[in-house]
Every structure is written in structure tokens, then in C-alpha cells.
Amino acid sequence: MPLSRPLTAATGTALLGIALVACTDQALGTITARNAAAAYRQVISNPAVGGCHRFAQGATHVDNFTQNDIILYQGDSCAEPANGQSTYLATQSSDNVVAGAAPWRSFTIVGR
């Protein structure tokens, strides 16, 4: 029994959608960073999963509107300097640097 043309098209579309989602190597969405003086604002769209991402300047506030969690670092190479501490930021959330702490300078994407 031959398959109907609409059923074949729907099946192909579903399989293609599954393949594209499984192969994505980007955190879909945006990460917005800014400093307390609001003189600096950086929007990063669809950053790659894997590797270290650097902010152009130190950020004191970060919004994570991607589909992945991120880890924020005070060091510029995704490593913490002595006495530094990383911050885990879940998807669809925001955070501010604790008063008196150094700004965030880099981040990594948590892969799924």
C-alpha cells in the first residue's frame, strides 16, 4: 500500500526537525551583558556551545535568554583567578555581581 503524499511530507519534515535539533551546536537565544554604569552593553546571539566566550568589558549584570545554562567567570579565560568564584546562571534568568566583587569577564555554555 503506497503512502499518501501528505503523510510522506509530514514524516520527512518531522525527521528533518529532529535531526536539526540533535545537531545544534549553538545555544539558541541571546546573552546580554552590561555594567553598573550602563555605559557598556553587549548582546551575544546564538553563542557556540563549547569554548570560552569573552565579554568586551567587565559585566556586572548578565541576562541569559538562551536554551542553555551558562557559567560566568571573573577571569577572562574562563578560569577563576585566585580568590575568584564562578557563577552558574540557569536558562531564562539574570544575575548581578555581588557588591564589591570583580565583574564577570567570560563565560562558557553548559552543553546538553
PDB file of N, CA and C in Angstrom:
ATOM      1  N   MET A   1       0.841  -1.172   0.000  1.00  0.00           N
ATOM      2  CA  MET A   1       0.000   0.000   0.000  1.00  0.00           C
ATOM      3  C   MET A   1       0.889   1.239   0.000  1.00  0.00           C
ATOM      4  N   PRO A   2       0.776   2.066  -0.997  1.00  0.00           N
ATOM      5  CA  PRO A   2       1.606   3.274  -1.052  1.00  0.00           C
ATOM      6  C   PRO A   2       1.156   4.305  -0.016  1.00  0.00           C
ATOM      7  N   LEU A   3       2.150   5.061   0.494  1.00  0.00           N
ATOM      8  CA  LEU A   3       1.859   6.116   1.470  1.00  0.00           C
ATOM      9  C   LEU A   3       1.319   7.341   0.753  1.00  0.00           C
ATOM     10  N   SER A   4       0.440   8.040   1.426  1.00  0.00           N
ATOM     11  CA  SER A   4      -0.104   9.250   0.820  1.00  0.00           C
ATOM     12  C   SER A   4       0.973  10.342   0.808  1.00  0.00           C
ATOM     13  N   ARG A   5       0.861  11.242  -0.125  1.00  0.00           N
ATOM     14  CA  ARG A   5       1.837  12.329  -0.263  1.00  0.00           C
ATOM     15  C   ARG A   5       1.873  13.209   0.992  1.00  0.00           C
ATOM     16  N   PRO A   6       0.753  13.616   1.592  1.00  0.00           N
ATOM     17  CA  PRO A   6       0.807  14.440   2.809  1.00  0.00           C
ATOM     18  C   PRO A   6       1.467  13.703   3.985  1.00  0.00           C
ATOM     19  N   LEU A   7       1.204  12.420   4.126  1.00  0.00           N
ATOM     20  CA  LEU A   7       1.815  11.655   5.213  1.00  0.00           C
ATOM     21  C   LEU A   7       3.327  11.551   5.006  1.00  0.00           C
ATOM     22  N   THR A   8       3.767  11.339   3.792  1.00  0.00           N
ATOM     23  CA  THR A   8       5.202  11.269   3.487  1.00  0.00           C
ATOM     24  C   THR A   8       5.876  12.613   3.778  1.00  0.00           C
ATOM     25  N   ALA A   9       5.237  13.715   3.381  1.00  0.00           N
ATOM     26  CA  ALA A   9       5.798  15.046   3.628  1.00  0.00           C
ATOM     27  C   ALA A   9       5.879  15.336   5.121  1.00  0.00           C
ATOM     28  N   ALA A  10       4.838  14.984   5.866  1.00  0.00           N
ATOM     29  CA  ALA A  10       4.835  15.223   7.316  1.00  0.00           C
ATOM     30  C   ALA A  10       5.907  14.396   8.010  1.00  0.00           C
ATOM     31  N   THR A  11       6.091  13.169   7.601  1.00  0.00           N
ATOM     32  CA  THR A  11       7.115  12.310   8.181  1.00  0.00           C
ATOM     33  C   THR A  11       8.505  12.862   7.895  1.00  0.00           C
ATOM     34  N   GLY A  12       8.740  13.275   6.659  1.00  0.00           N
ATOM     35  CA  GLY A  12      10.040  13.847   6.292  1.00  0.00           C
ATOM     36  C   GLY A  12      10.337  15.120   7.059  1.00  0.00           C
ATOM     37  N   THR A  13       9.343  15.977   7.209  1.00  0.00           N
ATOM     38  CA  THR A  13       9.521  17.217   7.959  1.00  0.00           C
ATOM     39  C   THR A  13       9.846  16.927   9.424  1.00  0.00           C
ATOM     40  N   ALA A  14       9.168  15.989  10.032  1.00  0.00           N
ATOM     41  CA  ALA A  14       9.421  15.631  11.425  1.00  0.00           C
ATOM     42  C   ALA A  14      10.838  15.079  11.603  1.00  0.00           C
ATOM     43  N   LEU A  15      11.258  14.213  10.708  1.00  0.00           N
ATOM     44  CA  LEU A  15      12.605  13.648  10.798  1.00  0.00           C
ATOM     45  C   LEU A  15      13.680  14.717  10.613  1.00  0.00           C
ATOM     46  N   LEU A  16      13.464  15.650   9.694  1.00  0.00           N
ATOM     47  CA  LEU A  16      14.410  16.734   9.487  1.00  0.00           C
ATOM     48  C   LEU A  16      14.495  17.621  10.730  1.00  0.00           C
ATOM     49  N   GLY A  17      13.361  17.929  11.332  1.00  0.00           N
ATOM     50  CA  GLY A  17      13.343  18.734  12.549  1.00  0.00           C
ATOM     51  C   GLY A  17      14.103  18.070  13.684  1.00  0.00           C
ATOM     52  N   ILE A  18      13.923  16.783  13.862  1.00  0.00           N
ATOM     53  CA  ILE A  18      14.644  16.041  14.900  1.00  0.00           C
ATOM     54  C   ILE A  18      16.139  16.061  14.627  1.00  0.00           C
ATOM     55  N   ALA A  19      16.531  15.875  13.386  1.00  0.00           N
ATOM     56  CA  ALA A  19      17.949  15.875  13.034  1.00  0.00           C
ATOM     57  C   ALA A  19      18.576  17.241  13.286  1.00  0.00           C
ATOM     58  N   LEU A  20      17.880  18.324  12.956  1.00  0.00           N
ATOM     59  CA  LEU A  20      18.428  19.664  13.169  1.00  0.00           C
ATOM     60  C   LEU A  20      18.582  19.988  14.644  1.00  0.00           C
ATOM     61  N   VAL A  21      17.620  19.603  15.457  1.00  0.00           N
ATOM     62  CA  VAL A  21      17.715  19.854  16.901  1.00  0.00           C
ATOM     63  C   VAL A  21      18.846  19.033  17.503  1.00  0.00           C
ATOM     64  N   ALA A  22      19.005  17.814  17.087  1.00  0.00           N
ATOM     65  CA  ALA A  22      20.051  16.946  17.640  1.00  0.00           C
ATOM     66  C   ALA A  22      21.445  17.419  17.253  1.00  0.00           C
ATOM     67  N   CYS A  23      21.572  18.110  16.133  1.00  0.00           N
ATOM     68  CA  CYS A  23      22.887  18.513  15.647  1.00  0.00           C
ATOM     69  C   CYS A  23      23.261  19.947  16.007  1.00  0.00           C
ATOM     70  N   THR A  24      22.406  20.658  16.718  1.00  0.00           N
ATOM     71  CA  THR A  24      22.708  22.053  17.009  1.00  0.00           C
ATOM     72  C   THR A  24      23.929  22.168  17.915  1.00  0.00           C
ATOM     73  N   ASP A  25      24.809  23.075  17.568  1.00  0.00           N
ATOM     74  CA  ASP A  25      25.995  23.298  18.383  1.00  0.00           C
ATOM     75  C   ASP A  25      26.026  24.743  18.855  1.00  0.00           C
ATOM     76  N   GLN A  26      24.826  25.323  18.959  1.00  0.00           N
ATOM     77  CA  GLN A  26      24.692  26.690  19.429  1.00  0.00           C
ATOM     78  C   GLN A  26      23.669  26.743  20.560  1.00  0.00           C
ATOM     79  N   ALA A  27      23.877  27.685  21.463  1.00  0.00           N
ATOM     80  CA  ALA A  27      22.896  27.963  22.498  1.00  0.00           C
ATOM     81  C   ALA A  27      21.926  28.975  21.892  1.00  0.00           C
ATOM     82  N   LEU A  28      20.786  28.524  21.447  1.00  0.00           N
ATOM     83  CA  LEU A  28      19.855  29.390  20.743  1.00  0.00           C
ATOM     84  C   LEU A  28      19.278  30.442  21.676  1.00  0.00           C
ATOM     85  N   GLY A  29      19.369  31.693  21.264  1.00  0.00           N
ATOM     86  CA  GLY A  29      18.871  32.804  22.062  1.00  0.00           C
ATOM     87  C   GLY A  29      19.958  33.850  22.241  1.00  0.00           C
ATOM     88  N   THR A  30      19.783  34.718  23.236  1.00  0.00           N
ATOM     89  CA  THR A  30      20.745  35.801  23.459  1.00  0.00           C
ATOM     90  C   THR A  30      21.237  35.847  24.897  1.00  0.00           C
ATOM     91  N   ILE A  31      22.447  36.337  25.041  1.00  0.00           N
ATOM     92  CA  ILE A  31      23.032  36.662  26.341  1.00  0.00           C
ATOM     93  C   ILE A  31      23.327  38.156  26.289  1.00  0.00           C
ATOM     94  N   THR A  32      22.819  38.889  27.263  1.00  0.00           N
ATOM     95  CA  THR A  32      23.043  40.329  27.326  1.00  0.00           C
ATOM     96  C   THR A  32      23.869  40.636  28.571  1.00  0.00           C
ATOM     97  N   ALA A  33      24.946  41.381  28.380  1.00  0.00           N
ATOM     98  CA  ALA A  33      25.832  41.770  29.486  1.00  0.00           C
ATOM     99  C   ALA A  33      25.892  43.286  29.546  1.00  0.00           C
ATOM    100  N   ARG A  34      25.944  43.815  30.766  1.00  0.00           N
ATOM    101  CA  ARG A  34      26.111  45.263  30.921  1.00  0.00           C
ATOM    102  C   ARG A  34      26.820  45.539  32.237  1.00  0.00           C
ATOM    103  N   ASN A  35      27.296  46.771  32.385  1.00  0.00           N
ATOM    104  CA  ASN A  35      27.932  47.138  33.646  1.00  0.00           C
ATOM    105  C   ASN A  35      27.014  48.061  34.430  1.00  0.00           C
ATOM    106  N   ALA A  36      27.379  48.323  35.667  1.00  0.00           N
ATOM    107  CA  ALA A  36      26.521  49.089  36.565  1.00  0.00           C
ATOM    108  C   ALA A  36      26.258  50.497  36.059  1.00  0.00           C
ATOM    109  N   ALA A  37      27.216  51.093  35.407  1.00  0.00           N
ATOM    110  CA  ALA A  37      27.062  52.461  34.910  1.00  0.00           C
ATOM    111  C   ALA A  37      26.228  52.508  33.631  1.00  0.00           C
ATOM    112  N   ALA A  38      25.880  51.378  33.097  1.00  0.00           N
ATOM    113  CA  ALA A  38      25.112  51.259  31.851  1.00  0.00           C
ATOM    114  C   ALA A  38      25.837  51.892  30.664  1.00  0.00           C
ATOM    115  N   ALA A  39      27.133  52.121  30.805  1.00  0.00           N
ATOM    116  CA  ALA A  39      27.929  52.654  29.700  1.00  0.00           C
ATOM    117  C   ALA A  39      28.310  51.543  28.730  1.00  0.00           C
ATOM    118  N   TYR A  40      28.220  50.304  29.179  1.00  0.00           N
ATOM    119  CA  TYR A  40      28.593  49.152  28.356  1.00  0.00           C
ATOM    120  C   TYR A  40      27.402  48.209  28.289  1.00  0.00           C
ATOM    121  N   ARG A  41      27.059  47.774  27.081  1.00  0.00           N
ATOM    122  CA  ARG A  41      26.008  46.770  26.864  1.00  0.00           C
ATOM    123  C   ARG A  41      26.415  45.945  25.665  1.00  0.00           C
ATOM    124  N   GLN A  42      26.400  44.621  25.840  1.00  0.00           N
ATOM    125  CA  GLN A  42      26.789  43.707  24.769  1.00  0.00           C
ATOM    126  C   GLN A  42      25.733  42.620  24.654  1.00  0.00           C
ATOM    127  N   VAL A  43      25.257  42.376  23.438  1.00  0.00           N
ATOM    128  CA  VAL A  43      24.294  41.314  23.173  1.00  0.00           C
ATOM    129  C   VAL A  43      24.991  40.265  22.317  1.00  0.00           C
ATOM    130  N   ILE A  44      24.974  39.033  22.787  1.00  0.00           N
ATOM    131  CA  ILE A  44      25.597  37.915  22.074  1.00  0.00           C
ATOM    132  C   ILE A  44      24.475  36.973  21.646  1.00  0.00           C
ATOM    133  N   SER A  45      24.326  36.757  20.349  1.00  0.00           N
ATOM    134  CA  SER A  45      23.256  35.919  19.818  1.00  0.00           C
ATOM    135  C   SER A  45      23.781  34.548  19.421  1.00  0.00           C
ATOM    136  N   ASN A  46      23.063  33.528  19.827  1.00  0.00           N
ATOM    137  CA  ASN A  46      23.344  32.142  19.453  1.00  0.00           C
ATOM    138  C   ASN A  46      24.817  31.765  19.619  1.00  0.00           C
ATOM    139  N   PRO A  47      25.381  31.914  20.830  1.00  0.00           N
ATOM    140  CA  PRO A  47      26.796  31.569  21.007  1.00  0.00           C
ATOM    141  C   PRO A  47      27.030  30.069  20.844  1.00  0.00           C
ATOM    142  N   ALA A  48      28.201  29.728  20.370  1.00  0.00           N
ATOM    143  CA  ALA A  48      28.556  28.318  20.167  1.00  0.00           C
ATOM    144  C   ALA A  48      28.684  27.606  21.498  1.00  0.00           C
ATOM    145  N   VAL A  49      28.235  26.359  21.518  1.00  0.00           N
ATOM    146  CA  VAL A  49      28.423  25.507  22.696  1.00  0.00           C
ATOM    147  C   VAL A  49      29.850  24.995  22.640  1.00  0.00           C
ATOM    148  N   GLY A  50      30.566  25.114  23.704  1.00  0.00           N
ATOM    149  CA  GLY A  50      31.973  24.708  23.735  1.00  0.00           C
ATOM    150  C   GLY A  50      32.868  25.921  23.572  1.00  0.00           C
ATOM    151  N   GLY A  51      33.964  25.907  24.264  1.00  0.00           N
ATOM    152  CA  GLY A  51      34.902  27.017  24.177  1.00  0.00           C
ATOM    153  C   GLY A  51      34.581  28.118  25.165  1.00  0.00           C
ATOM    154  N   CYS A  52      35.462  29.073  25.212  1.00  0.00           N
ATOM    155  CA  CYS A  52      35.359  30.203  26.128  1.00  0.00           C
ATOM    156  C   CYS A  52      34.906  31.433  25.351  1.00  0.00           C
ATOM    157  N   HIS A  53      33.933  32.139  25.898  1.00  0.00           N
ATOM    158  CA  HIS A  53      33.424  33.372  25.297  1.00  0.00           C
ATOM    159  C   HIS A  53      33.798  34.529  26.222  1.00  0.00           C
ATOM    160  N   ARG A  54      34.292  35.611  25.651  1.00  0.00           N
ATOM    161  CA  ARG A  54      34.713  36.760  26.451  1.00  0.00           C
ATOM    162  C   ARG A  54      33.782  37.938  26.240  1.00  0.00           C
ATOM    163  N   PHE A  55      33.524  38.660  27.324  1.00  0.00           N
ATOM    164  CA  PHE A  55      32.792  39.916  27.216  1.00  0.00           C
ATOM    165  C   PHE A  55      33.790  40.991  26.803  1.00  0.00           C
ATOM    166  N   ALA A  56      33.325  41.973  26.033  1.00  0.00           N
ATOM    167  CA  ALA A  56      34.206  43.056  25.578  1.00  0.00           C
ATOM    168  C   ALA A  56      34.723  43.886  26.754  1.00  0.00           C
ATOM    169  N   GLN A  57      33.921  44.001  27.797  1.00  0.00           N
ATOM    170  CA  GLN A  57      34.303  44.679  29.036  1.00  0.00           C
ATOM    171  C   GLN A  57      33.758  43.863  30.192  1.00  0.00           C
ATOM    172  N   GLY A  58      34.167  44.215  31.407  1.00  0.00           N
ATOM    173  CA  GLY A  58      33.637  43.525  32.578  1.00  0.00           C
ATOM    174  C   GLY A  58      32.140  43.774  32.717  1.00  0.00           C
ATOM    175  N   ALA A  59      31.380  42.735  33.005  1.00  0.00           N
ATOM    176  CA  ALA A  59      29.922  42.832  33.136  1.00  0.00           C
ATOM    177  C   ALA A  59      29.517  42.653  34.593  1.00  0.00           C
ATOM    178  N   THR A  60      28.610  43.504  35.056  1.00  0.00           N
ATOM    179  CA  THR A  60      28.101  43.382  36.419  1.00  0.00           C
ATOM    180  C   THR A  60      26.678  42.844  36.436  1.00  0.00           C
ATOM    181  N   HIS A  61      26.050  42.734  35.269  1.00  0.00           N
ATOM    182  CA  HIS A  61      24.700  42.169  35.135  1.00  0.00           C
ATOM    183  C   HIS A  61      24.649  41.357  33.843  1.00  0.00           C
ATOM    184  N   VAL A  62      24.117  40.129  33.927  1.00  0.00           N
ATOM    185  CA  VAL A  62      24.003  39.269  32.747  1.00  0.00           C
ATOM    186  C   VAL A  62      22.604  38.667  32.702  1.00  0.00           C
ATOM    187  N   ASP A  63      21.983  38.733  31.520  1.00  0.00           N
ATOM    188  CA  ASP A  63      20.702  38.078  31.241  1.00  0.00           C
ATOM    189  C   ASP A  63      20.978  36.896  30.327  1.00  0.00           C
ATOM    190  N   ASN A  64      20.525  35.707  30.709  1.00  0.00           N
ATOM    191  CA  ASN A  64      20.710  34.513  29.888  1.00  0.00           C
ATOM    192  C   ASN A  64      19.365  34.094  29.310  1.00  0.00           C
ATOM    193  N   PHE A  65      19.107  34.513  28.094  1.00  0.00           N
ATOM    194  CA  PHE A  65      17.876  34.128  27.422  1.00  0.00           C
ATOM    195  C   PHE A  65      18.172  33.148  26.288  1.00  0.00           C
ATOM    196  N   THR A  66      19.039  32.170  26.579  1.00  0.00           N
ATOM    197  CA  THR A  66      19.314  31.072  25.648  1.00  0.00           C
ATOM    198  C   THR A  66      18.600  29.831  26.152  1.00  0.00           C
ATOM    199  N   GLN A  67      18.736  28.758  25.417  1.00  0.00           N
ATOM    200  CA  GLN A  67      18.147  27.484  25.822  1.00  0.00           C
ATOM    201  C   GLN A  67      19.139  26.639  26.620  1.00  0.00           C
ATOM    202  N   ASN A  68      20.277  27.214  26.994  1.00  0.00           N
ATOM    203  CA  ASN A  68      21.297  26.508  27.769  1.00  0.00           C
ATOM    204  C   ASN A  68      21.669  27.323  28.997  1.00  0.00           C
ATOM    205  N   ASP A  69      22.089  26.620  30.037  1.00  0.00           N
ATOM    206  CA  ASP A  69      22.654  27.287  31.205  1.00  0.00           C
ATOM    207  C   ASP A  69      24.063  27.753  30.856  1.00  0.00           C
ATOM    208  N   ILE A  70      24.566  28.737  31.604  1.00  0.00           N
ATOM    209  CA  ILE A  70      25.928  29.228  31.379  1.00  0.00           C
ATOM    210  C   ILE A  70      26.660  29.315  32.713  1.00  0.00           C
ATOM    211  N   ILE A  71      27.981  29.378  32.631  1.00  0.00           N
ATOM    212  CA  ILE A  71      28.818  29.606  33.805  1.00  0.00           C
ATOM    213  C   ILE A  71      29.609  30.877  33.552  1.00  0.00           C
ATOM    214  N   LEU A  72      29.513  31.820  34.483  1.00  0.00           N
ATOM    215  CA  LEU A  72      30.182  33.113  34.380  1.00  0.00           C
ATOM    216  C   LEU A  72      31.465  33.092  35.195  1.00  0.00           C
ATOM    217  N   TYR A  73      32.517  33.717  34.657  1.00  0.00           N
ATOM    218  CA  TYR A  73      33.827  33.730  35.309  1.00  0.00           C
ATOM    219  C   TYR A  73      34.337  35.162  35.459  1.00  0.00           C
ATOM    220  N   GLN A  74      35.048  35.416  36.532  1.00  0.00           N
ATOM    221  CA  GLN A  74      35.682  36.713  36.730  1.00  0.00           C
ATOM    222  C   GLN A  74      36.964  36.829  35.917  1.00  0.00           C
ATOM    223  N   GLY A  75      37.568  35.715  35.590  1.00  0.00           N
ATOM    224  CA  GLY A  75      38.766  35.699  34.749  1.00  0.00           C
ATOM    225  C   GLY A  75      38.388  35.790  33.284  1.00  0.00           C
ATOM    226  N   ASP A  76      39.305  36.279  32.445  1.00  0.00           N
ATOM    227  CA  ASP A  76      38.971  36.444  31.027  1.00  0.00           C
ATOM    228  C   ASP A  76      39.257  35.215  30.175  1.00  0.00           C
ATOM    229  N   SER A  77      39.697  34.132  30.793  1.00  0.00           N
ATOM    230  CA  SER A  77      39.957  32.906  30.035  1.00  0.00           C
ATOM    231  C   SER A  77      39.115  31.737  30.547  1.00  0.00           C
ATOM    232  N   CYS A  78      37.942  32.053  31.072  1.00  0.00           N
ATOM    233  CA  CYS A  78      37.026  31.041  31.621  1.00  0.00           C
ATOM    234  C   CYS A  78      37.672  30.234  32.735  1.00  0.00           C
ATOM    235  N   ALA A  79      38.535  30.880  33.461  1.00  0.00           N
ATOM    236  CA  ALA A  79      39.167  30.287  34.636  1.00  0.00           C
ATOM    237  C   ALA A  79      39.121  31.336  35.741  1.00  0.00           C
ATOM    238  N   GLU A  80      39.011  30.878  36.943  1.00  0.00           N
ATOM    239  CA  GLU A  80      38.935  31.801  38.061  1.00  0.00           C
ATOM    240  C   GLU A  80      40.322  32.204  38.543  1.00  0.00           C
ATOM    241  N   PRO A  81      40.540  33.511  38.728  1.00  0.00           N
ATOM    242  CA  PRO A  81      41.781  33.949  39.357  1.00  0.00           C
ATOM    243  C   PRO A  81      41.754  33.558  40.833  1.00  0.00           C
ATOM    244  N   ALA A  82      42.874  33.689  41.513  1.00  0.00           N
ATOM    245  CA  ALA A  82      42.920  33.379  42.943  1.00  0.00           C
ATOM    246  C   ALA A  82      41.819  34.158  43.660  1.00  0.00           C
ATOM    247  N   ASN A  83      41.148  33.515  44.563  1.00  0.00           N
ATOM    248  CA  ASN A  83      40.039  34.081  45.342  1.00  0.00           C
ATOM    249  C   ASN A  83      38.810  34.395  44.500  1.00  0.00           C
ATOM    250  N   GLY A  84      38.780  33.971  43.248  1.00  0.00           N
ATOM    251  CA  GLY A  84      37.626  34.209  42.393  1.00  0.00           C
ATOM    252  C   GLY A  84      36.605  33.094  42.551  1.00  0.00           C
ATOM    253  N   GLN A  85      35.420  33.334  42.013  1.00  0.00           N
ATOM    254  CA  GLN A  85      34.366  32.339  42.105  1.00  0.00           C
ATOM    255  C   GLN A  85      33.520  32.383  40.848  1.00  0.00           C
ATOM    256  N   SER A  86      33.184  31.227  40.295  1.00  0.00           N
ATOM    257  CA  SER A  86      32.324  31.193  39.120  1.00  0.00           C
ATOM    258  C   SER A  86      30.862  31.257  39.575  1.00  0.00           C
ATOM    259  N   THR A  87      29.990  31.616  38.640  1.00  0.00           N
ATOM    260  CA  THR A  87      28.559  31.735  38.925  1.00  0.00           C
ATOM    261  C   THR A  87      27.795  30.943  37.879  1.00  0.00           C
ATOM    262  N   TYR A  88      26.925  30.061  38.336  1.00  0.00           N
ATOM    263  CA  TYR A  88      26.082  29.259  37.450  1.00  0.00           C
ATOM    264  C   TYR A  88      24.806  30.042  37.191  1.00  0.00           C
ATOM    265  N   LEU A  89      24.474  30.262  35.919  1.00  0.00           N
ATOM    266  CA  LEU A  89      23.283  31.033  35.569  1.00  0.00           C
ATOM    267  C   LEU A  89      22.383  30.176  34.684  1.00  0.00           C
ATOM    268  N   ALA A  90      21.229  29.828  35.233  1.00  0.00           N
ATOM    269  CA  ALA A  90      20.285  28.976  34.510  1.00  0.00           C
ATOM    270  C   ALA A  90      19.678  29.707  33.317  1.00  0.00           C
ATOM    271  N   THR A  91      19.130  28.927  32.414  1.00  0.00           N
ATOM    272  CA  THR A  91      18.468  29.489  31.250  1.00  0.00           C
ATOM    273  C   THR A  91      17.296  30.362  31.676  1.00  0.00           C
ATOM    274  N   GLN A  92      17.027  31.397  30.886  1.00  0.00           N
ATOM    275  CA  GLN A  92      15.912  32.313  31.113  1.00  0.00           C
ATOM    276  C   GLN A  92      15.972  32.998  32.481  1.00  0.00           C
ATOM    277  N   SER A  93      17.194  33.378  32.905  1.00  0.00           N
ATOM    278  CA  SER A  93      17.354  34.066  34.183  1.00  0.00           C
ATOM    279  C   SER A  93      18.436  35.141  34.082  1.00  0.00           C
ATOM    280  N   SER A  94      18.572  35.932  35.154  1.00  0.00           N
ATOM    281  CA  SER A  94      19.522  37.037  35.210  1.00  0.00           C
ATOM    282  C   SER A  94      20.251  37.005  36.547  1.00  0.00           C
ATOM    283  N   ASP A  95      21.405  37.665  36.593  1.00  0.00           N
ATOM    284  CA  ASP A  95      22.146  37.764  37.845  1.00  0.00           C
ATOM    285  C   ASP A  95      22.990  39.031  37.840  1.00  0.00           C
ATOM    286  N   ASN A  96      23.299  39.503  39.039  1.00  0.00           N
ATOM    287  CA  ASN A  96      24.165  40.663  39.251  1.00  0.00           C
ATOM    288  C   ASN A  96      25.384  40.230  40.051  1.00  0.00           C
ATOM    289  N   VAL A  97      26.493  40.895  39.820  1.00  0.00           N
ATOM    290  CA  VAL A  97      27.702  40.653  40.609  1.00  0.00           C
ATOM    291  C   VAL A  97      27.419  41.096  42.045  1.00  0.00           C
ATOM    292  N   VAL A  98      27.919  40.344  42.998  1.00  0.00           N
ATOM    293  CA  VAL A  98      27.786  40.710  44.410  1.00  0.00           C
ATOM    294  C   VAL A  98      28.565  41.998  44.644  1.00  0.00           C
ATOM    295  N   ALA A  99      28.012  42.892  45.440  1.00  0.00           N
ATOM    296  CA  ALA A  99      28.667  44.173  45.728  1.00  0.00           C
ATOM    297  C   ALA A  99      30.105  43.955  46.196  1.00  0.00           C
ATOM    298  N   GLY A 100      31.020  44.678  45.596  1.00  0.00           N
ATOM    299  CA  GLY A 100      32.432  44.588  45.955  1.00  0.00           C
ATOM    300  C   GLY A 100      33.204  43.505  45.224  1.00  0.00           C
ATOM    301  N   ALA A 101      32.505  42.645  44.471  1.00  0.00           N
ATOM    302  CA  ALA A 101      33.178  41.560  43.734  1.00  0.00           C
ATOM    303  C   ALA A 101      33.603  42.064  42.355  1.00  0.00           C
ATOM    304  N   ALA A 102      34.562  41.383  41.776  1.00  0.00           N
ATOM    305  CA  ALA A 102      35.040  41.723  40.431  1.00  0.00           C
ATOM    306  C   ALA A 102      33.956  41.401  39.402  1.00  0.00           C
ATOM    307  N   PRO A 103      33.924  42.121  38.286  1.00  0.00           N
ATOM    308  CA  PRO A 103      32.933  41.832  37.234  1.00  0.00           C
ATOM    309  C   PRO A 103      33.248  40.525  36.517  1.00  0.00           C
ATOM    310  N   TRP A 104      32.246  40.015  35.827  1.00  0.00           N
ATOM    311  CA  TRP A 104      32.442  38.821  35.000  1.00  0.00           C
ATOM    312  C   TRP A 104      33.100  39.242  33.697  1.00  0.00           C
ATOM    313  N   ARG A 105      34.050  38.434  33.247  1.00  0.00           N
ATOM    314  CA  ARG A 105      34.789  38.754  32.023  1.00  0.00           C
ATOM    315  C   ARG A 105      34.642  37.675  30.947  1.00  0.00           C
ATOM    316  N   SER A 106      34.134  36.507  31.315  1.00  0.00           N
ATOM    317  CA  SER A 106      33.999  35.430  30.334  1.00  0.00           C
ATOM    318  C   SER A 106      32.900  34.464  30.779  1.00  0.00           C
ATOM    319  N   PHE A 107      32.520  33.574  29.859  1.00  0.00           N
ATOM    320  CA  PHE A 107      31.507  32.560  30.188  1.00  0.00           C
ATOM    321  C   PHE A 107      31.665  31.342  29.287  1.00  0.00           C
ATOM    322  N   THR A 108      31.128  30.228  29.756  1.00  0.00           N
ATOM    323  CA  THR A 108      31.034  29.003  28.965  1.00  0.00           C
ATOM    324  C   THR A 108      29.576  28.574  28.923  1.00  0.00           C
ATOM    325  N   ILE A 109      29.227  27.835  27.896  1.00  0.00           N
ATOM    326  CA  ILE A 109      27.870  27.298  27.742  1.00  0.00           C
ATOM    327  C   ILE A 109      27.872  25.872  28.286  1.00  0.00           C
ATOM    328  N   VAL A 110      26.878  25.564  29.078  1.00  0.00           N
ATOM    329  CA  VAL A 110      26.730  24.200  29.593  1.00  0.00           C
ATOM    330  C   VAL A 110      26.046  23.381  28.507  1.00  0.00           C
ATOM    331  N   GLY A 111      26.734  22.376  27.987  1.00  0.00           N
ATOM    332  CA  GLY A 111      26.167  21.533  26.929  1.00  0.00           C
ATOM    333  C   GLY A 111      25.087  20.628  27.456  1.00  0.00           C
ATOM    334  N   ARG A 112      24.242  20.184  26.578  1.00  0.00           N
ATOM    335  CA  ARG A 112      23.141  19.295  26.984  1.00  0.00           C
ATOM    336  C   ARG A 112      23.396  17.906  26.481  1.00  0.00           C
TER     337      ARG A 112
END
